[in-house]
PDB file of C-alpha atoms in Angstrom:
ATOM      1  CA  ARG Y   1      -0.095   0.111  -0.327  1.00  0.00           C
ATOM      2  CA  ARG Y   2       1.083   3.242  -1.042  1.00  0.00           C
ATOM      3  CA  SER Y   3      -0.125   6.524  -0.649  1.00  0.00           C
ATOM      4  CA  SER Y   4       0.988  10.425  -0.764  1.00  0.00           C
ATOM      5  CA  ASP Y   5       0.097  13.397   0.125  1.00  0.00           C
ATOM      6  CA  LEU Y   6      -1.035  16.232  -2.381  1.00  0.00           C
ATOM      7  CA  VAL Y   7       0.894  19.514  -2.199  1.00  0.00           C
ATOM      8  CA  ASP Y   8       0.478  22.856  -3.078  1.00  0.00           C
ATOM      9  CA  LYS Y   9       3.591  23.658  -4.416  1.00  0.00           C
ATOM     10  CA  SER Y  10       2.762  27.325  -4.290  1.00  0.00           C
ATOM     11  CA  ASN Y  11       2.411  27.052  -0.508  1.00  0.00           C
ATOM     12  CA  GLU Y  12       3.017  23.876   1.032  1.00  0.00           C
ATOM     13  CA  ARG Y  13      -0.362  23.411   1.624  1.00  0.00           C
ATOM     14  CA  PRO Y  14      -1.131  19.663   2.095  1.00  0.00           C
ATOM     15  CA  PHE Y  15      -4.918  19.350  -0.073  1.00  0.00           C
ATOM     16  CA  ALA Y  16      -5.290  15.337  -0.751  1.00  0.00           C
ATOM     17  CA  THR Y  17      -4.064  11.903   0.360  1.00  0.00           C
ATOM     18  CA  PHE Y  18      -4.012   9.589  -3.198  1.00  0.00           C
ATOM     19  CA  GLY Y  19      -2.390   6.055  -3.452  1.00  0.00           C
ATOM     20  CA  TRP Y  20      -2.857   2.101  -4.412  1.00  0.00           C
ATOM     21  CA  THR Y  21      -2.064  -0.930  -3.736  1.00  0.00           C
ATOM     22  CA  ASP Y  22      -2.385  -4.261  -4.115  1.00  0.00           C
ATOM     23  CA  MET Y  23       0.548  -3.737  -7.298  1.00  0.00           C
ATOM     24  CA  ASP Y  24       1.242  -7.096  -8.701  1.00  0.00           C
ATOM     25  CA  LEU Y  25       3.313  -6.818 -11.233  1.00  0.00           C
ATOM     26  CA  GLN Y  26       3.308 -10.120 -12.485  1.00  0.00           C
ATOM     27  CA  LYS Y  27      -0.541  -9.816 -13.501  1.00  0.00           C
ATOM     28  CA  ASN Y  28       0.612  -5.913 -13.958  1.00  0.00           C
ATOM     29  CA  LEU Y  29      -2.222  -4.618 -12.554  1.00  0.00           C
ATOM     30  CA  CYS Y  30      -3.447  -2.718  -8.953  1.00  0.00           C
ATOM     31  CA  ILE Y  31      -6.171  -1.034  -6.854  1.00  0.00           C
ATOM     32  CA  GLU Y  32      -5.964   2.440  -7.734  1.00  0.00           C
ATOM     33  CA  GLY Y  33      -6.746   4.454  -4.005  1.00  0.00           C
ATOM     34  CA  ARG Y  34      -9.160   6.302  -2.838  1.00  0.00           C
ATOM     35  CA  LEU Y  35      -8.870  10.071  -3.728  1.00  0.00           C
ATOM     36  CA  LEU Y  36      -9.801  11.896  -0.233  1.00  0.00           C
ATOM     37  CA  LEU Y  37     -10.172  15.587  -0.505  1.00  0.00           C
ATOM     38  CA  GLY Y  38      -9.237  17.063   2.697  1.00  0.00           C
ATOM     39  CA  ASP Y  39      -9.475  20.973   1.638  1.00  0.00           C
ATOM     40  CA  SER Y  40     -12.681  21.747  -0.728  1.00  0.00           C
ATOM     41  CA  ALA Y  41     -10.922  24.926  -1.738  1.00  0.00           C
ATOM     42  CA  TYR Y  42      -8.681  22.611  -4.462  1.00  0.00           C
ATOM     43  CA  ALA Y  43     -11.962  20.769  -5.491  1.00  0.00           C
ATOM     44  CA  ASN Y  44     -11.275  21.369  -9.651  1.00  0.00           C
ATOM     45  CA  SER Y  45      -8.364  23.304  -9.317  1.00  0.00           C
ATOM     46  CA  PHE Y  46      -5.568  23.011 -11.571  1.00  0.00           C
ATOM     47  CA  ALA Y  47      -3.345  21.411  -8.506  1.00  0.00           C
ATOM     48  CA  PHE Y  48      -6.375  18.487  -8.268  1.00  0.00           C
ATOM     49  CA  LEU Y  49      -6.055  18.131 -11.717  1.00  0.00           C
ATOM     50  CA  GLU Y  50      -2.043  17.545 -11.938  1.00  0.00           C
ATOM     51  CA  GLY Y  51      -2.158  15.449  -8.755  1.00  0.00           C
ATOM     52  CA  ILE Y  52      -3.944  12.955 -10.296  1.00  0.00           C
ATOM     53  CA  ILE Y  53      -2.138  12.681 -13.443  1.00  0.00           C
ATOM     54  CA  LEU Y  54       1.009  12.843 -11.932  1.00  0.00           C
ATOM     55  CA  LEU Y  55       0.439   9.850  -9.572  1.00  0.00           C
ATOM     56  CA  ASN Y  56      -1.418   8.356 -13.033  1.00  0.00           C
ATOM     57  CA  ASP Y  57       1.518   8.667 -15.023  1.00  0.00           C
ATOM     58  CA  TYR Y  58       3.487   7.117 -11.727  1.00  0.00           C
ATOM     59  CA  ILE Y  59       1.065   4.412 -11.262  1.00  0.00           C
ATOM     60  CA  TYR Y  60       0.333   3.384 -15.206  1.00  0.00           C
ATOM     61  CA  GLY Y  61       4.659   3.418 -15.615  1.00  0.00           C
ATOM     62  CA  LYS Y  62       4.712   0.474 -13.413  1.00  0.00           C
ATOM     63  CA  VAL Y  63       1.632  -1.051 -14.563  1.00  0.00           C
ATOM     64  CA  GLU Y  64      -0.812  -1.738 -17.198  1.00  0.00           C
ATOM     65  CA  THR Y  65      -4.172  -2.082 -16.340  1.00  0.00           C
ATOM     66  CA  VAL Y  66      -5.404   0.170 -12.770  1.00  0.00           C
ATOM     67  CA  TYR Y  67      -8.564  -1.538 -10.886  1.00  0.00           C
ATOM     68  CA  ILE Y  68     -11.174   0.843  -8.611  1.00  0.00           C
ATOM     69  CA  HIS Y  69     -14.070   0.089  -6.504  1.00  0.00           C
ATOM     70  CA  VAL Y  70     -16.697   2.966  -5.940  1.00  0.00           C
ATOM     71  CA  GLY Y  71     -19.827   2.250  -3.697  1.00  0.00           C
ATOM     72  CA  VAL Y  72     -23.142   2.064  -6.448  1.00  0.00           C
ATOM     73  CA  GLU Y  73     -24.312   4.513  -4.612  1.00  0.00           C
ATOM     74  CA  ASN Y  74     -22.011   7.359  -4.667  1.00  0.00           C
ATOM     75  CA  LYS Y  75     -23.093   9.109  -7.788  1.00  0.00           C
ATOM     76  CA  LYS Y  76     -20.750  12.034  -7.506  1.00  0.00           C
ATOM     77  CA  ALA Y  77     -17.904   9.869  -7.434  1.00  0.00           C
ATOM     78  CA  LEU Y  78     -18.531   6.897 -10.327  1.00  0.00           C
ATOM     79  CA  ARG Y  79     -19.076  10.629 -12.297  1.00  0.00           C
ATOM     80  CA  LEU Y  80     -15.922  12.006 -11.368  1.00  0.00           C
ATOM     81  CA  ASN Y  81     -14.718   8.494 -12.821  1.00  0.00           C
ATOM     82  CA  LYS Y  82     -16.595   7.623 -15.917  1.00  0.00           C
ATOM     83  CA  ARG Y  83     -14.706  10.560 -16.230  1.00  0.00           C
ATOM     84  CA  LEU Y  84     -11.427  10.528 -15.934  1.00  0.00           C
ATOM     85  CA  GLY Y  85     -11.832   7.110 -17.845  1.00  0.00           C
ATOM     86  CA  PHE Y  86     -12.669   4.224 -15.819  1.00  0.00           C
ATOM     87  CA  ILE Y  87     -15.261   1.852 -17.192  1.00  0.00           C
ATOM     88  CA  PRO Y  88     -17.837  -0.816 -15.089  1.00  0.00           C
ATOM     89  CA  ASN Y  89     -16.067  -3.856 -15.392  1.00  0.00           C
ATOM     90  CA  ASP Y  90     -18.647  -6.479 -16.817  1.00  0.00           C
ATOM     91  CA  GLY Y  91     -15.737  -9.266 -17.346  1.00  0.00           C
ATOM     92  CA  GLU Y  92     -13.918 -11.370 -14.214  1.00  0.00           C
ATOM     93  CA  ILE Y  93     -14.028  -9.622 -10.837  1.00  0.00           C
ATOM     94  CA  GLN Y  94     -10.342  -9.381 -10.112  1.00  0.00           C
ATOM     95  CA  PHE Y  95     -10.718  -7.926  -6.811  1.00  0.00           C
ATOM     96  CA  PRO Y  96     -13.679  -9.299  -4.807  1.00  0.00           C
ATOM     97  CA  HIS Y  97     -13.248  -8.400  -1.927  1.00  0.00           C
ATOM     98  CA  GLU Y  98     -13.052  -4.887  -2.370  1.00  0.00           C
ATOM     99  CA  LEU Y  99     -16.834  -5.069  -3.389  1.00  0.00           C
ATOM    100  CA  PHE Y 100     -18.326  -4.248   0.010  1.00  0.00           C
ATOM    101  CA  VAL Y 101     -17.341  -1.258   1.790  1.00  0.00           C
ATOM    102  CA  ASN Y 102     -15.232  -2.755   4.628  1.00  0.00           C
ATOM    103  CA  GLY Y 103     -17.289  -6.077   3.857  1.00  0.00           C
ATOM    104  CA  ASP Y 104     -20.322  -4.775   4.781  1.00  0.00           C
ATOM    105  CA  LYS Y 105     -23.070  -6.290   2.350  1.00  0.00           C
ATOM    106  CA  ASN Y 106     -25.282  -3.278   3.272  1.00  0.00           C
ATOM    107  CA  ARG Y 107     -22.410  -0.807   0.992  1.00  0.00           C
ATOM    108  CA  PRO Y 108     -21.546  -2.023  -2.572  1.00  0.00           C
ATOM    109  CA  GLN Y 109     -19.109  -1.420  -4.818  1.00  0.00           C
ATOM    110  CA  ILE Y 110     -18.384  -1.589  -7.954  1.00  0.00           C
ATOM    111  CA  GLU Y 111     -15.358  -2.335 -10.035  1.00  0.00           C
ATOM    112  CA  MET Y 112     -14.063  -0.568 -12.296  1.00  0.00           C
ATOM    113  CA  TYR Y 113     -11.286  -0.636 -14.558  1.00  0.00           C
ATOM    114  CA  ARG Y 114      -8.664   1.800 -17.075  1.00  0.00           C
ATOM    115  CA  THR Y 115      -5.986   0.583 -18.986  1.00  0.00           C
ATOM    116  CA  LYS Y 116      -2.842   2.778 -19.806  1.00  0.00           C
ATOM    117  CA  GLU Y 117      -4.544   3.058 -23.401  1.00  0.00           C
ATOM    118  CA  MET Y 118      -7.749   4.662 -21.814  1.00  0.00           C
ATOM    119  CA  TYR Y 119      -5.629   6.459 -19.425  1.00  0.00           C
ATOM    120  CA  GLN Y 120      -3.839   7.957 -22.537  1.00  0.00           C
ATOM    121  CA  ALA Y 121      -6.370   8.901 -24.593  1.00  0.00           C
ATOM    122  CA  ILE Y 122      -8.466  10.193 -21.378  1.00  0.00           C
ATOM    123  CA  ARG Y 123      -5.598  11.860 -19.762  1.00  0.00           C
ATOM    124  CA  LYS Y 124      -5.204  14.528 -23.401  1.00  0.00           C
ATOM    125  CA  LYS Y 125      -8.270  15.540 -23.208  1.00  0.00           C
ATOM    126  CA  LEU Y 126      -7.741  16.197 -19.112  1.00  0.00           C
ATOM    127  CA  PHE Y 127      -4.955  18.761 -20.370  1.00  0.00           C
ATOM    128  CA  GLU Y 128      -7.122  20.243 -23.552  1.00  0.00           C
ATOM    129  CA  ASN Y 129     -10.085  20.827 -21.364  1.00  0.00           C
ATOM    130  CA  VAL Y 130      -8.235  22.522 -18.495  1.00  0.00           C
ATOM    131  CA  LEU Y 131      -6.553  24.938 -21.460  1.00  0.00           C
ATOM    132  CA  GLU Y 132      -9.163  26.083 -22.722  1.00  0.00           C
ATOM    133  CA  ASP Y 133     -10.794  26.921 -19.355  1.00  0.00           C
TER     134      ASP Y 133
END
């Protein structure tokens, strides 16, 4: 398990934590950890996007496929992750132990994934959208 603080370079202020777990270099995959935004002033900021991009560039330098697990009722997180290029895993579930929050059957999650190729396509679009604003 690895995590990193996202820090605003202009003022050295940490504003989020992000990371990965279950990195398997043999299978060429891992789970991207939950992105925890600690300072809402950074939501939709360039620093926030830059942190996401930098960590994903690093992860995709190591593996080909990244999985995430999102609560089925967390519409905001589902929408964000779809915008970031993740799609539902309709095939074999890679991490069945992650399908419920802390094993709670009342809190189901969906497994989603994104390949390196999918990431590269969405990465370019993310920067284009920021530069247009």
